C-alpha positions as YAML, in Angstrom:
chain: A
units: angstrom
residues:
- id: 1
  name: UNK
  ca: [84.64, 36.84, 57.97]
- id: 2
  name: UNK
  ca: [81.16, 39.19, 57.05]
- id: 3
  name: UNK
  ca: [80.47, 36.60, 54.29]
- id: 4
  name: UNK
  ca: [80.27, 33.98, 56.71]
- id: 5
  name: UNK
  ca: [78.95, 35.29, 58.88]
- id: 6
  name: UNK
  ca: [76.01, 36.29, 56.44]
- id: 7
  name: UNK
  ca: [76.31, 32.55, 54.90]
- id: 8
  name: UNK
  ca: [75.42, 31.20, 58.42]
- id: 9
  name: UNK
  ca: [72.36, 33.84, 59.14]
- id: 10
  name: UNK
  ca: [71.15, 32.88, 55.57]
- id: 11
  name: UNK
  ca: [71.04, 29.32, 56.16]
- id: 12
  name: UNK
  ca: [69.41, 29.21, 59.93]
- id: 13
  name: UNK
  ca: [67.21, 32.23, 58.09]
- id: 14
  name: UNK
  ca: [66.18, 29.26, 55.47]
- id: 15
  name: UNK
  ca: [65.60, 25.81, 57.54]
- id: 16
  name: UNK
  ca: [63.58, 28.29, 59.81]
- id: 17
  name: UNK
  ca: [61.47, 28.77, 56.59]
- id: 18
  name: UNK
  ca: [61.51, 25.68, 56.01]
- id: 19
  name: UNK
  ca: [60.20, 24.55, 59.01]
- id: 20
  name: UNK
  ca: [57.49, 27.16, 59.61]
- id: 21
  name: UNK
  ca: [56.08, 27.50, 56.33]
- id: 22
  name: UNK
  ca: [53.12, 25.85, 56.10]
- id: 23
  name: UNK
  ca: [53.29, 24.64, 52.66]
- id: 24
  name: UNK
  ca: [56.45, 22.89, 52.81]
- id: 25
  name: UNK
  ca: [55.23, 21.65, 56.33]
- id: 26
  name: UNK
  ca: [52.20, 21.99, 57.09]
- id: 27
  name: UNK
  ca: [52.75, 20.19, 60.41]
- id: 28
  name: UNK
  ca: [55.11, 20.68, 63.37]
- id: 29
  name: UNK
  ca: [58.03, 18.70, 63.50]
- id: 30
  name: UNK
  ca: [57.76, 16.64, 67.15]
- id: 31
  name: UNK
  ca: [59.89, 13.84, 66.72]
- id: 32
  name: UNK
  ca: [57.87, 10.05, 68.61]
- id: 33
  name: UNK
  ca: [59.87, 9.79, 72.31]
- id: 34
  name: UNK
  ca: [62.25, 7.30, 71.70]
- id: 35
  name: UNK
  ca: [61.75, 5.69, 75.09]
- id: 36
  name: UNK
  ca: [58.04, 4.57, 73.62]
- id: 37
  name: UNK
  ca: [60.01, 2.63, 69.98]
- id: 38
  name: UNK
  ca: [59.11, -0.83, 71.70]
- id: 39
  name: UNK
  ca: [55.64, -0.27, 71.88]
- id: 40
  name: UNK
  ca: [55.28, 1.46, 68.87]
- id: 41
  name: UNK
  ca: [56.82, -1.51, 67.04]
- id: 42
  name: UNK
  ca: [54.71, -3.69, 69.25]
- id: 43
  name: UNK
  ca: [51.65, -1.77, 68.13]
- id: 44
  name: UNK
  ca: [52.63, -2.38, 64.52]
- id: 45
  name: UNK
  ca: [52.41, -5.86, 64.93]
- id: 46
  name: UNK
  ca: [54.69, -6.18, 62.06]
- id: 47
  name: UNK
  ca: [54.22, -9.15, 59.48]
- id: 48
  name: UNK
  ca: [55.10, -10.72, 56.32]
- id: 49
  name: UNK
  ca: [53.38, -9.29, 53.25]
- id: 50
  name: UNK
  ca: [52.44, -5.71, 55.15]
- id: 51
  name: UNK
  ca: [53.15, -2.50, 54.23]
- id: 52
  name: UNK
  ca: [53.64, -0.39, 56.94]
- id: 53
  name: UNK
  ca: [53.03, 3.81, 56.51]
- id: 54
  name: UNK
  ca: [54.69, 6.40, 58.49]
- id: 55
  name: UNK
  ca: [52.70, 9.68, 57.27]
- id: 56
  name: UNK
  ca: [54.62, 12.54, 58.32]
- id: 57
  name: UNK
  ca: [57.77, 10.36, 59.41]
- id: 58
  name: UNK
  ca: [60.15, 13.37, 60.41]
- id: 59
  name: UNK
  ca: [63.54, 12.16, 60.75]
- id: 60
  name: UNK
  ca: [62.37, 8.37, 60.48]
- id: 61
  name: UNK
  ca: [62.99, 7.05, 63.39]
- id: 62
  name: UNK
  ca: [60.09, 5.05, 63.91]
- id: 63
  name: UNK
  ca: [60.36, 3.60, 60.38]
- id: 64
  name: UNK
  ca: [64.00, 3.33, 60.67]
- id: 65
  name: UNK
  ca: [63.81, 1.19, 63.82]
- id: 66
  name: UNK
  ca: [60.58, -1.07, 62.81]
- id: 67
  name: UNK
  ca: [62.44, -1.76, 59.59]
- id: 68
  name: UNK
  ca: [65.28, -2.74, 61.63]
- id: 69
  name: UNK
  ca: [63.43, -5.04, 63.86]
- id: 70
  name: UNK
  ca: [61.78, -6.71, 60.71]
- id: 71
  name: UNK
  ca: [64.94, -7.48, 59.13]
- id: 72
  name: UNK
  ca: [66.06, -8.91, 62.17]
- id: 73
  name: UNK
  ca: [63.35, -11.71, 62.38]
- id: 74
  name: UNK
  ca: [63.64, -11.90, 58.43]
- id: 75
  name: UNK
  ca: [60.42, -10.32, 57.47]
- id: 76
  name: UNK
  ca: [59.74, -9.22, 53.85]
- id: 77
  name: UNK
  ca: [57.82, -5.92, 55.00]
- id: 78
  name: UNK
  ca: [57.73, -2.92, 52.89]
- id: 79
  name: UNK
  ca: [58.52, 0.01, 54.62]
- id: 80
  name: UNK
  ca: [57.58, 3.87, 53.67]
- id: 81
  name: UNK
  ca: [58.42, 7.03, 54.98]
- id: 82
  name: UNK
  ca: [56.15, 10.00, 53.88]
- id: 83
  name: UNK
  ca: [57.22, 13.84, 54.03]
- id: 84
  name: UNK
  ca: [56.56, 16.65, 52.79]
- id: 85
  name: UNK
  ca: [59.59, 18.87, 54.54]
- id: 86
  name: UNK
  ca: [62.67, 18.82, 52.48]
- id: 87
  name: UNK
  ca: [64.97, 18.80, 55.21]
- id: 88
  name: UNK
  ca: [63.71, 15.79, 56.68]
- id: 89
  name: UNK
  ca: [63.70, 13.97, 53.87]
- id: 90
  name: UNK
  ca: [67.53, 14.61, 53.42]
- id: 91
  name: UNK
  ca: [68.13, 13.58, 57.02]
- id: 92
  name: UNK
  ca: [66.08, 10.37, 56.39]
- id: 93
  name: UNK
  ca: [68.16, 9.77, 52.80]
- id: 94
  name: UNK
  ca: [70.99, 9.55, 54.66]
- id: 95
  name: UNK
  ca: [70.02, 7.80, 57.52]
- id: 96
  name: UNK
  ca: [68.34, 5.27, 54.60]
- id: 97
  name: UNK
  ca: [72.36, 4.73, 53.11]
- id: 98
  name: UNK
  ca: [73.22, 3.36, 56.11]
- id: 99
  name: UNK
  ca: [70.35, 1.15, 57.02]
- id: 100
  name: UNK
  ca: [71.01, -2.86, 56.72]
- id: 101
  name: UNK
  ca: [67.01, -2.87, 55.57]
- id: 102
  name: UNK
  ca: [67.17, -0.69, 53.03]
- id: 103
  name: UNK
  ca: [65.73, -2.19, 50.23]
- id: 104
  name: UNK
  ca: [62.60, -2.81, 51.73]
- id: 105
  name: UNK
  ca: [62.57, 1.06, 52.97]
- id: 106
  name: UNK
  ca: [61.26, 3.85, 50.40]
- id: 107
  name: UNK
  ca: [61.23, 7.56, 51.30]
- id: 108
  name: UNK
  ca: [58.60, 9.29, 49.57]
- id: 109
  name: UNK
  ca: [57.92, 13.68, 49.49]
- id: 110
  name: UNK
  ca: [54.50, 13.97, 49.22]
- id: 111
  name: UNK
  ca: [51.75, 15.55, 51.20]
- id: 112
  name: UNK
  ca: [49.82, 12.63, 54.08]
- id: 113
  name: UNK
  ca: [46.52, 14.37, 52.88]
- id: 114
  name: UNK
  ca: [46.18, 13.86, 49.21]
- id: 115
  name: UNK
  ca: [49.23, 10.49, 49.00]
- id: 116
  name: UNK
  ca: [47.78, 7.90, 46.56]
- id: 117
  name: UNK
  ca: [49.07, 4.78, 48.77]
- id: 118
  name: UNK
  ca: [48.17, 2.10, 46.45]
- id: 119
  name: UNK
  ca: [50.58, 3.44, 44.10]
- id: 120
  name: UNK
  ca: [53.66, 2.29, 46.53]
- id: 121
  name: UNK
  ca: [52.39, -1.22, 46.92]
- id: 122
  name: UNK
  ca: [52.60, -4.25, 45.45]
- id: 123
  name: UNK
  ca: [50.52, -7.66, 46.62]
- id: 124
  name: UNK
  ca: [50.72, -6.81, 49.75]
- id: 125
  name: UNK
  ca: [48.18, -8.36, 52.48]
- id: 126
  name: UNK
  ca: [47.85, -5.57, 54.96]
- id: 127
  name: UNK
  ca: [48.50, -1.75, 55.55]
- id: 128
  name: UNK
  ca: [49.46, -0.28, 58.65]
- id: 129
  name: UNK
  ca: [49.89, 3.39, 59.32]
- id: 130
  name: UNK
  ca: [51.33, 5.09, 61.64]
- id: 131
  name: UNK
  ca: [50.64, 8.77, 62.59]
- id: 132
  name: UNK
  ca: [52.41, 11.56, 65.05]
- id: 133
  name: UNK
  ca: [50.40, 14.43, 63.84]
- id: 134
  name: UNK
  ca: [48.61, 16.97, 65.45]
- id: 135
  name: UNK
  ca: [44.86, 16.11, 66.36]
- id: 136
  name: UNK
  ca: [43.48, 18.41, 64.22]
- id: 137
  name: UNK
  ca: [45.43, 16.64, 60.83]
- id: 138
  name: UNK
  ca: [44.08, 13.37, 62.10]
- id: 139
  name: UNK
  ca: [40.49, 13.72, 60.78]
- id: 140
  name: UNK
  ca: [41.74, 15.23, 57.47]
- id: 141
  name: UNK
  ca: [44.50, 12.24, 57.13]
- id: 142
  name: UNK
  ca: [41.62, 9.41, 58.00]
- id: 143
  name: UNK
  ca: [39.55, 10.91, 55.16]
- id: 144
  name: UNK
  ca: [42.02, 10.23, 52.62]
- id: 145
  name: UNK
  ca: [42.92, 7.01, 53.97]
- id: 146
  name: UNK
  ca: [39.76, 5.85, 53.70]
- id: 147
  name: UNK
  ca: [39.07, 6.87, 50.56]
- id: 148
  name: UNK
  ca: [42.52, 5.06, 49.01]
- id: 149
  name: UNK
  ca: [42.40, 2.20, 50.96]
- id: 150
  name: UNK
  ca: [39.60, -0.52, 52.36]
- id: 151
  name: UNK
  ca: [40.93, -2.48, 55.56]
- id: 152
  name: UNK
  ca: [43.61, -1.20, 57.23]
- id: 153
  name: UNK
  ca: [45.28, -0.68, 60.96]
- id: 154
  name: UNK
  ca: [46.14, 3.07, 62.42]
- id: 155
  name: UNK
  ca: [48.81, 3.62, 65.23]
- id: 156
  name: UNK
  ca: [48.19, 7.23, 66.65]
- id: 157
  name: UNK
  ca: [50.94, 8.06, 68.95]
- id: 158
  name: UNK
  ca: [50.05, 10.60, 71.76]
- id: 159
  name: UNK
  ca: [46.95, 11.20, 70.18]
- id: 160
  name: UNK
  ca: [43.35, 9.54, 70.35]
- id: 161
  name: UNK
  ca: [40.91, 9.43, 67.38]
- id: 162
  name: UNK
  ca: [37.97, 11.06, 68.15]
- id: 163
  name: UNK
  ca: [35.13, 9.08, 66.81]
- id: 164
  name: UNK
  ca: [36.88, 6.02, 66.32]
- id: 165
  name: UNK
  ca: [36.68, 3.35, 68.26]
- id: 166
  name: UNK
  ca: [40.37, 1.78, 69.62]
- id: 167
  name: UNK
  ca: [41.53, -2.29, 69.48]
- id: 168
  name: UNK
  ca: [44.24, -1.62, 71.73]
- id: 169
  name: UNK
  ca: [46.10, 0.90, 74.12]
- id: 170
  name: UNK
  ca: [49.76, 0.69, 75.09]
- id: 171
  name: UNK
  ca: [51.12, 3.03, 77.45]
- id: 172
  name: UNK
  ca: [54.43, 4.47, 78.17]
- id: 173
  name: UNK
  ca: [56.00, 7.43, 78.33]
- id: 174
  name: UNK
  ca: [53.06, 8.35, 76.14]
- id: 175
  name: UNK
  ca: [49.93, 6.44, 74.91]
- id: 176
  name: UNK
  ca: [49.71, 4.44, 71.79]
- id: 177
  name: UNK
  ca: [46.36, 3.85, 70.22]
- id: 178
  name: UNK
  ca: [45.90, 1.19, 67.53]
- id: 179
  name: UNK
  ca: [42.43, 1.10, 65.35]
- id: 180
  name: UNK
  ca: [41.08, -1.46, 62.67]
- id: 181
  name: UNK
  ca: [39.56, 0.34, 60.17]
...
């Protein structure tokens, strides 16, 4: 009974680790509302030929559903998931087994601030990205972005880019922002 006991205080000892050390995650783990999925997958504007980028995806759920939605109206989108907390990315591996889209959906551990994205894409027309972070992340994320890759669209969710200047704003629950860059 003791070694149970111990067992279970070791492992809620570990994903607590997990979650608060900020070099496995670096970020919070806030998971998008789903009541706003439709007009985050509206914002993505999804398309043939498009890669679409969910930096810091969590448990996937906005990938998981946009990929669903693009293999419903027979889209040949590529579809990746970045994290860098190892949890997660075991929730999302699973959730991936299960998914009718999933060979057009690639889970990749790696940290949204140094991410080579050019390496994960092959002829593809346009990149979309999608970003939940905290505000203070987004200026550091952009940086890199822009640095990897020339003409590209941002979602934000929740969160506004300072400095930038917004195409579009969808509200619900919460705001969505969408940028050209």
């Amino acid at each position: 009974m003791s070694i149970i006991f111990f067992f279970i205080i070791f492992l809620i000892l570990g994903i607590i680790f997990i979650f608060s050390s900020p070099r496995l995650s670096p970020i919070p783990y806030f998971p998008s509302n789903k009541k706003d999925l439709p007009l985050i997958i509206k914002a993505l504007n999804l398309k043939n030929n498009q890669a679409v980028f969910d930096l810091g995806a969590g448990d996937g759920v906005v990938i998981f559903k946009a990929a669903k939605v693009a293999f419903e109206k027979k889209l040949n989108t590529k579809f990746f998931a970045v994290e860098i907390n190892p949890i997660l990315i075991l929730i999302m591996w699973i959730r991936w087994l299960f998914h009718p889209n999933n060979k057009n959906i690639k889970i990749i551990y790696d940290n949204i601030f140094k991410i080579d994205f050019k390496r994960y894409t092959l002829q593809v027309t346009r990149y979309m990205f999608y970003l939940y972070i905290s505000p203070w992340y987004l200026e550091k994320v952009i940086k890199n972005l822009k640095s990897k890759v020339e003409n590209f669209f941002l979602v934000s969710y929740f969160y506004p880019i300072p400095k930038m200047k917004v195409k579009k704003i969808l509200e619900g629950k919460n705001k969505v922002f969408v940028y050209q860059i």
